[in-house]
CSV table of C-alpha atoms in Angstrom, one decimal:
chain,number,residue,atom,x,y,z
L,1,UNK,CA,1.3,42.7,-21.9
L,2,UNK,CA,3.1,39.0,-22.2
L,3,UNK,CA,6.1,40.3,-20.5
L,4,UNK,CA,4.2,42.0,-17.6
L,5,UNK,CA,2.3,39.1,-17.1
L,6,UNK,CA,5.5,37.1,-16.6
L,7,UNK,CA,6.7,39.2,-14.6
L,8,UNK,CA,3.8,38.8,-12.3
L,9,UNK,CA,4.0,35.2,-12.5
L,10,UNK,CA,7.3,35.4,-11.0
L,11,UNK,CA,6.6,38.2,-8.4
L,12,UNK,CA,4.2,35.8,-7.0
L,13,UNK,CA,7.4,33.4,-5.8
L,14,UNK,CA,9.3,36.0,-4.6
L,15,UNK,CA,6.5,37.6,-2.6
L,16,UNK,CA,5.7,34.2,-0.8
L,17,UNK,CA,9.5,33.6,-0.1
L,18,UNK,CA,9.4,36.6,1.6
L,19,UNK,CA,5.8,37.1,3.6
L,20,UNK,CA,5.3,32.7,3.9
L,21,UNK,CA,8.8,31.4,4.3
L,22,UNK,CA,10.4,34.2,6.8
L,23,UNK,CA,6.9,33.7,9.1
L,24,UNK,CA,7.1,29.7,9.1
L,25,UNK,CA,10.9,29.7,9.7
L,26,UNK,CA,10.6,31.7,12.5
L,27,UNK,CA,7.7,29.9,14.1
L,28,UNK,CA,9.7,26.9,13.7
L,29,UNK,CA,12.6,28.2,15.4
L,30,UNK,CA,10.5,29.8,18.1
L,31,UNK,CA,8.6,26.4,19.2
L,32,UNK,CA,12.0,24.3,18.1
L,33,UNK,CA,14.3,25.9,19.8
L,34,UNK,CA,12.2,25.8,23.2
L,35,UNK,CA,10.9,22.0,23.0
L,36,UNK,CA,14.4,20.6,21.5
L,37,UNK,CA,16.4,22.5,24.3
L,38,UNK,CA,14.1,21.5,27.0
L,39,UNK,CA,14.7,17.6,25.3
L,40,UNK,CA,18.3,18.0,25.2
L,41,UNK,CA,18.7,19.7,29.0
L,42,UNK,CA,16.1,17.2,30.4
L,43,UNK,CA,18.4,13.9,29.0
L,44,UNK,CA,22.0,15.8,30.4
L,45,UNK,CA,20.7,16.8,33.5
L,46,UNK,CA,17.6,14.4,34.5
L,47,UNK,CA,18.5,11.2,32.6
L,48,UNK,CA,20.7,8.9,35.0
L,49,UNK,CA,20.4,5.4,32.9
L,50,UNK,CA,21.2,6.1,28.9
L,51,UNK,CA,19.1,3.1,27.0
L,52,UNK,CA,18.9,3.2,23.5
L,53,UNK,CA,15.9,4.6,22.7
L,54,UNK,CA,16.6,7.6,24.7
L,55,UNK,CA,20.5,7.9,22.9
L,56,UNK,CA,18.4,7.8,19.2
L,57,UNK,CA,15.8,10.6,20.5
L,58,UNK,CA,19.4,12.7,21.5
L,59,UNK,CA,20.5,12.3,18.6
L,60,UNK,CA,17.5,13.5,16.5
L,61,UNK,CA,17.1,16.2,18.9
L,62,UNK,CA,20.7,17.4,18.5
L,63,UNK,CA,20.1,17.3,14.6
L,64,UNK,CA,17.0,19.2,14.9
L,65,UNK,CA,18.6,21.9,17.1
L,66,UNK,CA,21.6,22.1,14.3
L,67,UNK,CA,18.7,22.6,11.7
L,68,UNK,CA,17.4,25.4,14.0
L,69,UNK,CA,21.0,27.6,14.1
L,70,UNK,CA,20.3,28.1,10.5
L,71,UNK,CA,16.8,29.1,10.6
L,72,UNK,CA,17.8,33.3,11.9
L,73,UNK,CA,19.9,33.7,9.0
L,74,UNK,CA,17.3,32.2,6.7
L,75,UNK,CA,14.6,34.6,8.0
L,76,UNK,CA,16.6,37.6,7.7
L,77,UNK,CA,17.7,37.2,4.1
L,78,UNK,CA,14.2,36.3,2.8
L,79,UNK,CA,12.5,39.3,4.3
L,80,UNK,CA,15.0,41.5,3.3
L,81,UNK,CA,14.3,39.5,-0.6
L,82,UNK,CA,18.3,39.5,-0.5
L,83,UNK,CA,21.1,36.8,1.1
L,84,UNK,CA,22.4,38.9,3.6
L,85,UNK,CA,26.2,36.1,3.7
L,86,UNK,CA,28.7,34.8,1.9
L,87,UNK,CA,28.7,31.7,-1.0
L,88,UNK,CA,30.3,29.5,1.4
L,89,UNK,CA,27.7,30.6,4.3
L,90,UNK,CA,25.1,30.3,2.0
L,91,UNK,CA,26.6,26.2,0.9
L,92,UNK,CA,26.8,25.5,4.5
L,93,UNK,CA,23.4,26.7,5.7
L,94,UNK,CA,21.5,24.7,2.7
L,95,UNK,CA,24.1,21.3,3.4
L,96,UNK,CA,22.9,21.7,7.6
L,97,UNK,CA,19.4,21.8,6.2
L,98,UNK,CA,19.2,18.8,4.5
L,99,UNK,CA,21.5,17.3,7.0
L,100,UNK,CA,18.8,17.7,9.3
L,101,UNK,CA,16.0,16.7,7.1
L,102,UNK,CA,17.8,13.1,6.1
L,103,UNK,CA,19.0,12.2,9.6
L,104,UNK,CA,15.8,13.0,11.1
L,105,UNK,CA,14.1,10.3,9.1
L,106,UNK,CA,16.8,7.9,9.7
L,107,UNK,CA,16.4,8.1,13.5
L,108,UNK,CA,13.0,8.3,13.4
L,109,UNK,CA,13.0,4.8,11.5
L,110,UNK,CA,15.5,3.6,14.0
L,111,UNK,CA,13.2,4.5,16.4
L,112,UNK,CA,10.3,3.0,15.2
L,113,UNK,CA,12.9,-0.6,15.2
L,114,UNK,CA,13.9,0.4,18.5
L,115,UNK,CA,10.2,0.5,19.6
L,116,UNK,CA,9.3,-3.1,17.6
L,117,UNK,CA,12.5,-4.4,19.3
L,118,UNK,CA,11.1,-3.0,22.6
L,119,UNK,CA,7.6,-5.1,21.9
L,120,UNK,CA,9.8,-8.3,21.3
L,121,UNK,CA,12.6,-8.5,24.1
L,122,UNK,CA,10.9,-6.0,26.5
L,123,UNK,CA,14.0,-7.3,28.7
L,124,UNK,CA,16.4,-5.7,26.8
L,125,UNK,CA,18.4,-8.7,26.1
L,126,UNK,CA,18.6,-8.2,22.3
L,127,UNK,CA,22.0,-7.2,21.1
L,128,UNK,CA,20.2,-4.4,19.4
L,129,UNK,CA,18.7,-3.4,22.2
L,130,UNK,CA,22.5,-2.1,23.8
L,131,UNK,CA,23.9,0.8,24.3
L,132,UNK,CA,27.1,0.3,22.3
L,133,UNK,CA,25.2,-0.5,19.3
L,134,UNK,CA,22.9,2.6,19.3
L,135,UNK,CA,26.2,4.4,19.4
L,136,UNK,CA,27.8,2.5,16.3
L,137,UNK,CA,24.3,3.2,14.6
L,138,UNK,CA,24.2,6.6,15.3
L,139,UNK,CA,27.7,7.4,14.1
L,140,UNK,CA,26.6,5.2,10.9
L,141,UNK,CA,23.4,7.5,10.8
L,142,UNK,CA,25.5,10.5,10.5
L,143,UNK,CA,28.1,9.4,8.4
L,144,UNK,CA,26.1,8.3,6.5
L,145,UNK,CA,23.9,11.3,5.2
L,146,UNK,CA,26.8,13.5,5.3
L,147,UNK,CA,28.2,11.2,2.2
L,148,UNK,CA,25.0,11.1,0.8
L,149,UNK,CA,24.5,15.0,0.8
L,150,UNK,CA,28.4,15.9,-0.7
L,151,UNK,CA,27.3,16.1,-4.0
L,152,UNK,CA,24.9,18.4,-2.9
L,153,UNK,CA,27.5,20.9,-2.9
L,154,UNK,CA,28.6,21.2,-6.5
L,155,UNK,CA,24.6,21.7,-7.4
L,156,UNK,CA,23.9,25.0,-5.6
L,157,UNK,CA,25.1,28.5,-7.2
L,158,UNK,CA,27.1,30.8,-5.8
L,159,UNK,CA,25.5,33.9,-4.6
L,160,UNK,CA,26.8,36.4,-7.5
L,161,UNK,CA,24.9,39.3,-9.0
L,162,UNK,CA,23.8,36.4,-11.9
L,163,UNK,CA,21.4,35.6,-9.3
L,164,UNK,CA,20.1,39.2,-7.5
L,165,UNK,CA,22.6,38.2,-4.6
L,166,UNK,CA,20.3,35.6,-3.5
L,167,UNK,CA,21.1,32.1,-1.8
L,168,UNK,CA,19.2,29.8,-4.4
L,169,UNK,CA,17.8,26.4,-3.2
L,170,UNK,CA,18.5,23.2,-4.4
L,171,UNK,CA,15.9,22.6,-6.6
L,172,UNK,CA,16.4,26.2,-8.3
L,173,UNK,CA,20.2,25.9,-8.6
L,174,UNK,CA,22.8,24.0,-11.5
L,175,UNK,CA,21.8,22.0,-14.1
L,176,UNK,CA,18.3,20.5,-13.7
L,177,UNK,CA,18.9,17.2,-15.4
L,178,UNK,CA,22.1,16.2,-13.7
L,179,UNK,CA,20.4,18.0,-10.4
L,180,UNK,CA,16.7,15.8,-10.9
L,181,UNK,CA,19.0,12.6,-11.1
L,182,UNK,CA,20.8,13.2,-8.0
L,183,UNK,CA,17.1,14.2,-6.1
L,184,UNK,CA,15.5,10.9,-7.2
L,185,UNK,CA,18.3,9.2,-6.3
L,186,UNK,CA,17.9,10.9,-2.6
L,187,UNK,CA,14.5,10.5,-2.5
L,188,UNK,CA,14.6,6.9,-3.2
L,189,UNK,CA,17.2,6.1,-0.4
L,190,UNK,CA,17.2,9.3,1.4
L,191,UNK,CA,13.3,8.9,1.9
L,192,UNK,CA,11.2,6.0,0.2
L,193,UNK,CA,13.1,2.7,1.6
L,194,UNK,CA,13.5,4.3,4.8
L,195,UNK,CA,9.6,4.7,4.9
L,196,UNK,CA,9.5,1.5,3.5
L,197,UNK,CA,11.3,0.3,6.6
L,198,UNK,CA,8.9,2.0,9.1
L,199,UNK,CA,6.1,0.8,7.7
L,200,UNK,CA,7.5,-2.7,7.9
L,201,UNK,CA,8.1,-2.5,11.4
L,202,UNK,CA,4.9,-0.5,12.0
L,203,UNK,CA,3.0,-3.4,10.6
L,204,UNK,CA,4.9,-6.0,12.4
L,205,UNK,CA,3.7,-4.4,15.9
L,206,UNK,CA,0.3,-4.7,14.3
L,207,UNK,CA,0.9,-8.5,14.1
L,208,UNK,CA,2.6,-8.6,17.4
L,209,UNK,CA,-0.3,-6.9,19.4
L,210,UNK,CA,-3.0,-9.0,17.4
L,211,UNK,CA,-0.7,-11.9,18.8
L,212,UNK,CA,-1.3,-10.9,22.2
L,213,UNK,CA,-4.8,-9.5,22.0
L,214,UNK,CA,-6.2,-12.1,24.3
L,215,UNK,CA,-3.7,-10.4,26.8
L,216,UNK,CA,-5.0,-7.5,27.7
L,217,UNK,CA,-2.2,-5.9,30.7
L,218,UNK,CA,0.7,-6.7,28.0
L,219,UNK,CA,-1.5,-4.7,25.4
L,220,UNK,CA,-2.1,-1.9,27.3
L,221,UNK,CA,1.8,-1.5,28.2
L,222,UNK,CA,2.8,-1.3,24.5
L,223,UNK,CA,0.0,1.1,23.3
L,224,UNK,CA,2.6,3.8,23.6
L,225,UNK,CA,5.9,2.3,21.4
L,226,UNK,CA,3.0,1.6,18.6
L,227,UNK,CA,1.5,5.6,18.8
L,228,UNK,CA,4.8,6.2,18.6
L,229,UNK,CA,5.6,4.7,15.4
L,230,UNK,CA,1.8,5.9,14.0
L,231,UNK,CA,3.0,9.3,14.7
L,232,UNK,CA,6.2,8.8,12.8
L,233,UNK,CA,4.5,7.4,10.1
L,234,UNK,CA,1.8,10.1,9.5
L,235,UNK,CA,4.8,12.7,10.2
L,236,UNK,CA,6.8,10.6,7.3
L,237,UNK,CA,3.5,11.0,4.8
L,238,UNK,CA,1.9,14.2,5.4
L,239,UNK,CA,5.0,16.3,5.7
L,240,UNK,CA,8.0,14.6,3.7
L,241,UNK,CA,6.0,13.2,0.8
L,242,UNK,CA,4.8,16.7,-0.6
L,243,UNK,CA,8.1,18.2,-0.3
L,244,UNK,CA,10.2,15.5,-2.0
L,245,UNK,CA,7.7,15.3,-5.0
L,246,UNK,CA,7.7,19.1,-5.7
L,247,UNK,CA,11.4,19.4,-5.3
L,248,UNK,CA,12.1,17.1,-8.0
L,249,UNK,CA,8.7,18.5,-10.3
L,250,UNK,CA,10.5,21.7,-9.4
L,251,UNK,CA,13.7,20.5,-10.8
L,252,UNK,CA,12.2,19.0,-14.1
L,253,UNK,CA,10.3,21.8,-15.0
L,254,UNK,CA,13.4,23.5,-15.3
L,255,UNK,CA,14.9,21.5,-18.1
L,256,UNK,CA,14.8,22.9,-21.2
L,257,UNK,CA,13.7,20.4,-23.4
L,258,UNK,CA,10.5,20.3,-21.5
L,259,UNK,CA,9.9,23.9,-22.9
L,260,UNK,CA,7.7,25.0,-20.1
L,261,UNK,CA,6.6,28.7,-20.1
L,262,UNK,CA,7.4,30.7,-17.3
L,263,UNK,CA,4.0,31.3,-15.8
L,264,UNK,CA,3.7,27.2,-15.0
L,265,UNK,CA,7.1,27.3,-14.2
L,266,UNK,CA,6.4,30.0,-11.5
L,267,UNK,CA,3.3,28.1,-10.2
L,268,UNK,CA,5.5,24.8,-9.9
L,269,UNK,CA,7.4,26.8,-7.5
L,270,UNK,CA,5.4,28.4,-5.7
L,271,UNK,CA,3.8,25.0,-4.8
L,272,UNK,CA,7.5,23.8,-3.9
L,273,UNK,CA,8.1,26.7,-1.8
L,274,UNK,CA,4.6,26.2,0.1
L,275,UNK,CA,6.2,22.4,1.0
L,276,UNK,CA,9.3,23.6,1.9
L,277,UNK,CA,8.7,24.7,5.7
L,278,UNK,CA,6.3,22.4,5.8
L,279,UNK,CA,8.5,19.0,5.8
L,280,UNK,CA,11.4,20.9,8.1
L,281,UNK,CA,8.3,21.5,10.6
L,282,UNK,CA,9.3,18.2,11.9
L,283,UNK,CA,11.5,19.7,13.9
L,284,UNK,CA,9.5,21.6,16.1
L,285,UNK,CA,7.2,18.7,16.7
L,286,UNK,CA,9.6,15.8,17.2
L,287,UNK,CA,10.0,17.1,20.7
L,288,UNK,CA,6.4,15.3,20.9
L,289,UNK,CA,7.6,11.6,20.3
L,290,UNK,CA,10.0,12.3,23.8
L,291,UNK,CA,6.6,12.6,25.8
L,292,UNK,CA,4.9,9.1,23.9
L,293,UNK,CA,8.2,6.7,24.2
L,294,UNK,CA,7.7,4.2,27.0
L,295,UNK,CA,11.3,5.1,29.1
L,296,UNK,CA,9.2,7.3,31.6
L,297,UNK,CA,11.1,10.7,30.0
L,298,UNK,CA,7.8,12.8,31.2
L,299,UNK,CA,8.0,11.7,34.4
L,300,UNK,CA,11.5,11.8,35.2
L,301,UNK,CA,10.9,15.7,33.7
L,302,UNK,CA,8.5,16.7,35.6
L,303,UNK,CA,9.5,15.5,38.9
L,304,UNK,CA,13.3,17.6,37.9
L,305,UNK,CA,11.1,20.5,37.8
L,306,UNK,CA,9.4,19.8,40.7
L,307,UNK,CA,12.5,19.6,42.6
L,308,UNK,CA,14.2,23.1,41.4
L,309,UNK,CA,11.4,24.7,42.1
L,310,UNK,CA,11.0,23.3,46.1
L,311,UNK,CA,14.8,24.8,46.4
L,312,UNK,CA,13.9,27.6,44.6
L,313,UNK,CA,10.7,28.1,47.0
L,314,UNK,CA,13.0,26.8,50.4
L,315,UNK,CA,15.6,29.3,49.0
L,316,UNK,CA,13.3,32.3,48.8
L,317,UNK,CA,11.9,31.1,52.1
Protein backbone atom coordinates (compact mmCIF):
# COMPACT_ATOMS: atom_id res chain seq x y z
CA UNK A 1 0.00 0.00 0.00
CA UNK A 2 3.01 2.55 0.88
CA UNK A 3 4.51 2.03 -2.40
CA UNK A 4 1.19 2.53 -4.42
CA UNK A 5 0.56 5.39 -2.59
CA UNK A 6 3.87 6.93 -3.66
CA UNK A 7 3.38 6.16 -6.69
CA UNK A 8 0.30 8.17 -6.85
CA UNK A 9 1.88 10.94 -5.22
CA UNK A 10 4.17 11.17 -8.12
CA UNK A 11 1.60 10.40 -10.92
CA UNK A 12 -0.02 13.44 -9.74
CA UNK A 13 3.25 15.67 -11.23
CA UNK A 14 3.46 13.96 -14.23
CA UNK A 15 -0.31 14.14 -15.01
CA UNK A 16 -0.24 18.02 -14.55
CA UNK A 17 2.98 18.35 -16.65
CA UNK A 18 1.16 16.90 -19.19
CA UNK A 19 -2.80 18.15 -19.12
CA UNK A 20 -1.62 21.94 -17.23
CA UNK A 21 1.73 22.70 -18.69
CA UNK A 22 1.12 21.60 -22.58
CA UNK A 23 -2.46 23.83 -22.36
CA UNK A 24 -0.75 27.06 -20.78
CA UNK A 25 2.34 26.87 -23.10
CA UNK A 26 0.35 26.77 -25.99
CA UNK A 27 -2.06 29.52 -24.91
CA UNK A 28 0.99 31.49 -24.29
CA UNK A 29 2.41 30.97 -27.64
CA UNK A 30 -0.94 31.44 -29.28
CA UNK A 31 -1.62 35.11 -27.72
CA UNK A 32 2.40 35.74 -27.73
CA UNK A 33 3.19 35.10 -30.80
CA UNK A 34 0.36 37.37 -32.30
CA UNK A 35 0.70 40.53 -29.87
CA UNK A 36 4.78 40.34 -29.84
CA UNK A 37 4.79 40.03 -33.80
CA UNK A 38 2.27 42.69 -34.22
CA UNK A 39 4.94 44.87 -31.61
CA UNK A 40 7.86 43.95 -33.55
CA UNK A 41 6.21 44.57 -37.27
CA UNK A 42 4.51 47.84 -36.01
CA UNK A 43 8.16 49.43 -34.67
CA UNK A 44 10.04 48.13 -38.31
CA UNK A 45 7.52 49.27 -40.47
CA UNK A 46 5.42 52.16 -38.63
CA UNK A 47 8.09 53.61 -36.29
CA UNK A 48 10.01 56.47 -38.18
CA UNK A 49 11.87 58.20 -34.98
CA UNK A 50 13.63 55.35 -32.66
CA UNK A 51 13.65 57.02 -28.90
CA UNK A 52 14.68 55.02 -26.14
CA UNK A 53 11.84 53.89 -24.67
CA UNK A 54 10.60 52.42 -27.79
CA UNK A 55 14.44 50.56 -28.53
CA UNK A 56 13.95 48.96 -24.66
CA UNK A 57 10.18 47.74 -25.49
CA UNK A 58 12.10 46.05 -28.98
CA UNK A 59 14.22 44.63 -27.20
CA UNK A 60 11.90 42.86 -24.57
CA UNK A 61 9.68 42.14 -27.37
CA UNK A 62 12.48 40.31 -29.35
CA UNK A 63 13.28 38.38 -26.06
CA UNK A 64 9.78 37.39 -25.57
CA UNK A 65 9.44 36.22 -29.17
CA UNK A 66 12.85 34.07 -28.63
CA UNK A 67 11.05 32.56 -25.44
CA UNK A 68 8.04 31.78 -27.71
CA UNK A 69 10.27 29.56 -30.55
CA UNK A 70 10.75 27.23 -27.73
CA UNK A 71 7.30 26.94 -26.52
CA UNK A 72 6.11 24.06 -29.70
CA UNK A 73 8.72 21.82 -28.70
CA UNK A 74 7.89 22.16 -25.12
CA UNK A 75 4.21 21.39 -25.76
CA UNK A 76 4.83 18.41 -27.73
CA UNK A 77 7.16 16.54 -25.38
CA UNK A 78 5.01 17.12 -22.38
CA UNK A 79 1.87 15.70 -23.95
CA UNK A 80 3.54 13.00 -25.31
CA UNK A 81 5.02 12.55 -21.18
CA UNK A 82 8.40 12.07 -23.22
CA UNK A 83 11.30 14.73 -24.64
CA UNK A 84 10.75 14.30 -28.13
CA UNK A 85 14.98 16.05 -28.89
CA UNK A 86 18.27 15.68 -28.15
CA UNK A 87 20.47 16.72 -24.68
CA UNK A 88 21.86 19.58 -26.33
CA UNK A 89 18.23 20.64 -27.66
CA UNK A 90 16.97 20.01 -24.54
CA UNK A 91 20.13 22.50 -22.71
CA UNK A 92 19.41 25.08 -25.20
CA UNK A 93 15.52 25.25 -24.99
CA UNK A 94 15.77 25.48 -20.94
CA UNK A 95 19.08 28.29 -21.27
CA UNK A 96 16.41 30.49 -24.04
CA UNK A 97 13.90 30.12 -21.28
CA UNK A 98 15.43 31.63 -18.66
CA UNK A 99 17.10 33.97 -20.97
CA UNK A 100 13.90 35.29 -21.59
CA UNK A 101 12.56 35.23 -18.11
CA UNK A 102 15.85 37.38 -16.75
CA UNK A 103 16.06 39.92 -19.56
CA UNK A 104 12.49 40.49 -19.45
CA UNK A 105 12.72 41.89 -15.91
CA UNK A 106 15.81 43.77 -16.71
CA UNK A 107 14.07 45.81 -19.43
CA UNK A 108 11.08 46.06 -17.77
CA UNK A 109 13.14 47.89 -14.83
CA UNK A 110 14.82 49.91 -17.46
CA UNK A 111 11.71 50.85 -18.50
CA UNK A 112 10.25 51.77 -15.55
CA UNK A 113 13.81 54.37 -15.25
CA UNK A 114 13.17 55.28 -18.77
CA UNK A 115 9.50 56.33 -17.78
CA UNK A 116 10.89 58.28 -14.28
CA UNK A 117 13.53 59.80 -16.64
CA UNK A 118 10.66 60.75 -19.03
CA UNK A 119 8.69 62.51 -15.81
CA UNK A 120 12.04 64.48 -15.07
CA UNK A 121 13.49 65.82 -18.53
CA UNK A 122 10.32 65.39 -20.58
CA UNK A 123 12.66 67.24 -23.21
CA UNK A 124 14.78 64.46 -23.67
CA UNK A 125 17.93 66.30 -22.80
CA UNK A 126 19.23 63.71 -20.24
CA UNK A 127 22.14 61.73 -21.45
CA UNK A 128 20.10 58.76 -20.54
CA UNK A 129 17.47 59.75 -22.23
CA UNK A 130 19.62 59.01 -25.91
CA UNK A 131 19.61 56.72 -28.21
CA UNK A 132 23.18 55.51 -28.10
CA UNK A 133 22.93 54.81 -24.56
CA UNK A 134 19.71 52.59 -24.68
CA UNK A 135 21.80 50.71 -27.18
CA UNK A 136 25.03 50.31 -24.86
CA UNK A 137 22.34 49.34 -22.14
CA UNK A 138 20.67 46.92 -24.02
CA UNK A 139 23.79 45.13 -25.20
CA UNK A 140 24.75 45.30 -21.31
CA UNK A 141 21.19 43.74 -20.62
CA UNK A 142 21.96 40.90 -22.72
CA UNK A 143 25.34 40.17 -21.97
CA UNK A 144 24.69 40.30 -19.04
CA UNK A 145 22.07 37.54 -18.26
CA UNK A 146 23.65 35.29 -20.72
CA UNK A 147 26.83 35.28 -18.10
CA UNK A 148 24.62 35.00 -15.37
CA UNK A 149 22.65 31.90 -16.79
CA UNK A 150 26.18 29.82 -18.02
CA UNK A 151 26.30 27.97 -15.06
CA UNK A 152 22.99 27.04 -15.60
CA UNK A 153 24.22 24.67 -18.02
CA UNK A 154 26.27 22.20 -16.01
CA UNK A 155 22.98 21.88 -13.54
CA UNK A 156 20.53 20.29 -15.97
CA UNK A 157 20.81 16.38 -16.85
CA UNK A 158 21.15 14.96 -19.88
CA UNK A 159 18.12 13.33 -21.35
CA UNK A 160 19.29 9.47 -20.84
CA UNK A 161 17.11 6.54 -19.95
CA UNK A 162 18.20 7.49 -16.02
CA UNK A 163 15.58 9.88 -16.43
CA UNK A 164 12.45 8.16 -18.71
CA UNK A 165 13.95 10.22 -21.71
CA UNK A 166 12.66 13.23 -20.30
CA UNK A 167 14.09 16.98 -20.41
CA UNK A 168 14.21 17.66 -16.55
CA UNK A 169 13.91 21.33 -15.38
CA UNK A 170 16.17 23.20 -13.41
CA UNK A 171 14.92 22.86 -10.19
CA UNK A 172 14.55 18.86 -10.76
CA UNK A 173 18.05 18.36 -12.21
CA UNK A 174 21.94 17.95 -10.52
CA UNK A 175 22.79 18.32 -7.23
CA UNK A 176 20.27 20.26 -5.09
CA UNK A 177 22.62 21.87 -2.72
CA UNK A 178 25.15 23.26 -5.14
CA UNK A 179 21.89 23.81 -7.56
CA UNK A 180 19.74 25.93 -4.49
CA UNK A 181 22.99 28.08 -4.01
CA UNK A 182 23.20 28.99 -7.56
CA UNK A 183 19.00 29.79 -7.55
CA UNK A 184 19.35 32.13 -4.56
CA UNK A 185 22.03 33.59 -5.89
CA UNK A 186 19.81 34.33 -9.24
CA UNK A 187 17.02 35.23 -7.42
CA UNK A 188 18.71 37.73 -5.46
CA UNK A 189 20.29 39.54 -8.52
CA UNK A 190 18.40 37.96 -11.28
CA UNK A 191 15.02 39.15 -9.47
CA UNK A 192 14.93 40.89 -5.95
CA UNK A 193 17.41 44.10 -6.51
CA UNK A 194 16.03 44.54 -9.86
CA UNK A 195 12.44 44.83 -8.14
CA UNK A 196 14.09 46.63 -5.62
CA UNK A 197 15.03 49.11 -8.32
CA UNK A 198 11.45 49.47 -9.76
CA UNK A 199 10.01 50.02 -6.90
CA UNK A 200 12.53 52.86 -6.23
CA UNK A 201 11.76 54.54 -9.26
CA UNK A 202 8.03 53.65 -8.94
CA UNK A 203 7.94 55.53 -5.73
CA UNK A 204 9.96 58.39 -6.96
CA UNK A 205 7.09 59.17 -9.65
CA UNK A 206 4.90 59.06 -6.63
CA UNK A 207 6.91 61.97 -5.18
CA UNK A 208 7.30 63.64 -8.51
CA UNK A 209 3.49 63.79 -9.23
CA UNK A 210 2.66 64.78 -5.48
CA UNK A 211 5.28 67.59 -6.41
CA UNK A 212 3.22 68.73 -9.17
CA UNK A 213 -0.28 68.05 -7.88
CA UNK A 214 -1.29 71.68 -7.82
CA UNK A 215 -0.65 71.21 -11.63
CA UNK A 216 -3.14 69.54 -12.94
CA UNK A 217 -2.38 69.54 -17.29
CA UNK A 218 1.26 68.24 -16.36
CA UNK A 219 -0.50 65.49 -14.16
CA UNK A 220 -2.71 64.34 -16.47
CA UNK A 221 0.18 63.92 -19.25
CA UNK A 222 2.24 61.57 -17.03
CA UNK A 223 -0.68 59.34 -15.83
CA UNK A 224 0.41 56.98 -18.43
CA UNK A 225 4.55 56.42 -17.74
CA UNK A 226 3.28 55.92 -13.91
CA UNK A 227 0.44 52.96 -14.98
CA UNK A 228 3.04 51.92 -16.78
CA UNK A 229 5.42 51.24 -14.05
CA UNK A 230 2.19 49.95 -11.67
CA UNK A 231 1.64 47.41 -14.27
CA UNK A 232 5.29 46.34 -14.21
CA UNK A 233 5.29 46.23 -10.66
CA UNK A 234 2.16 44.02 -10.06
CA UNK A 235 3.45 41.92 -13.21
CA UNK A 236 6.98 41.69 -11.07
CA UNK A 237 4.83 40.45 -7.75
CA UNK A 238 2.02 38.36 -8.76
CA UNK A 239 3.84 36.41 -11.41
CA UNK A 240 7.71 36.29 -10.71
CA UNK A 241 7.52 36.03 -6.87
CA UNK A 242 5.70 32.62 -6.72
CA UNK A 243 7.76 31.02 -9.23
CA UNK A 244 11.25 31.98 -7.83
CA UNK A 245 10.15 30.86 -4.21
CA UNK A 246 9.00 27.41 -5.36
CA UNK A 247 11.87 26.86 -7.58
CA UNK A 248 14.28 27.05 -4.90
CA UNK A 249 11.64 25.14 -2.14
CA UNK A 250 11.60 22.79 -5.09
CA UNK A 251 15.26 22.50 -5.03
CA UNK A 252 15.71 22.18 -1.15
CA UNK A 253 13.29 19.63 -0.71
CA UNK A 254 15.38 17.64 -2.78
CA UNK A 255 18.49 17.52 -0.55
CA UNK A 256 18.95 14.60 1.27
CA UNK A 257 19.66 15.57 4.56
CA UNK A 258 16.29 17.17 4.72
CA UNK A 259 14.94 13.55 4.56
CA UNK A 260 11.59 14.53 3.06
CA UNK A 261 9.24 11.68 1.98
CA UNK A 262 8.20 11.46 -1.33
CA UNK A 263 4.57 12.25 -1.08
CA UNK A 264 5.60 16.15 0.16
CA UNK A 265 8.18 16.04 -2.13
CA UNK A 266 5.66 15.37 -5.00
CA UNK A 267 3.25 18.15 -3.55
CA UNK A 268 6.28 20.66 -3.52
CA UNK A 269 6.30 20.11 -7.13
CA UNK A 270 3.44 20.08 -8.17
CA UNK A 271 3.02 23.64 -6.55
CA UNK A 272 6.36 24.55 -8.62
CA UNK A 273 5.05 23.22 -11.76
CA UNK A 274 1.51 25.23 -11.24
CA UNK A 275 4.07 28.64 -11.06
CA UNK A 276 6.03 27.73 -13.81
CA UNK A 277 3.78 29.00 -16.84
CA UNK A 278 2.52 31.29 -14.73
CA UNK A 279 5.77 33.74 -14.39
CA UNK A 280 6.65 33.01 -18.37
CA UNK A 281 2.99 34.41 -19.00
CA UNK A 282 4.65 37.69 -19.07
CA UNK A 283 5.25 37.22 -22.28
CA UNK A 284 2.04 37.18 -23.78
CA UNK A 285 1.01 40.30 -21.89
CA UNK A 286 4.02 42.53 -22.17
CA UNK A 287 2.62 43.43 -25.59
CA UNK A 288 0.20 45.50 -23.21
CA UNK A 289 2.84 48.02 -21.79
CA UNK A 290 3.38 49.07 -25.91
CA UNK A 291 -0.34 50.36 -25.81
CA UNK A 292 0.25 52.41 -22.10
CA UNK A 293 3.83 54.12 -22.91
CA UNK A 294 3.43 57.82 -23.71
CA UNK A 295 5.43 57.68 -27.45
CA UNK A 296 1.96 57.56 -29.30
CA UNK A 297 2.83 53.57 -30.43
CA UNK A 298 -1.18 53.08 -30.60
CA UNK A 299 -1.70 55.68 -32.63
CA UNK A 300 0.99 55.54 -35.04
CA UNK A 301 -0.53 51.62 -35.29
CA UNK A 302 -3.59 52.22 -35.90
CA UNK A 303 -3.42 54.92 -38.43
CA UNK A 304 -0.66 52.02 -40.46
CA UNK A 305 -3.62 49.92 -40.50
CA UNK A 306 -5.76 52.42 -41.61
CA UNK A 307 -3.72 53.16 -44.45
CA UNK A 308 -3.22 49.38 -45.89
CA UNK A 309 -6.42 48.83 -45.72
CA UNK A 310 -7.63 52.29 -47.92
CA UNK A 311 -5.07 50.72 -50.67
CA UNK A 312 -6.26 47.58 -50.12
CA UNK A 313 -10.05 48.89 -50.49
CA UNK A 314 -8.68 51.52 -53.68
CA UNK A 315 -6.96 48.27 -55.00
CA UNK A 316 -10.01 46.12 -55.02
CA UNK A 317 -11.90 49.14 -56.28
Amino acid sequence: MAVNGTDGCQEVGAALEKAYLSTMYSLEFALGAIGNSVVVLGYIFCLKEWKSGNIYLFNLSLSDLLFLCTLPVLVSSYSRGQWIGSSILCHSNRFLLHVNLYTSILFLTVISIDRYMLMRYPFRDHALQKRKTAFIVCIAVWVLVILELLPLTFFLETVSPANNFTCLDYASSGDPEKSLIYSLLLTLFGFLIPLAVMCFFYVKMLLFLKTWKDQSSSVLALERPLTLVVLAVTTFSLLFTPYHVMRNVRLASRIPALNMSVCTQSAINTAYIVTRPIAFLNSAINPVFYFLMGDHFREMLMAKVVQVLGRLKSTGK
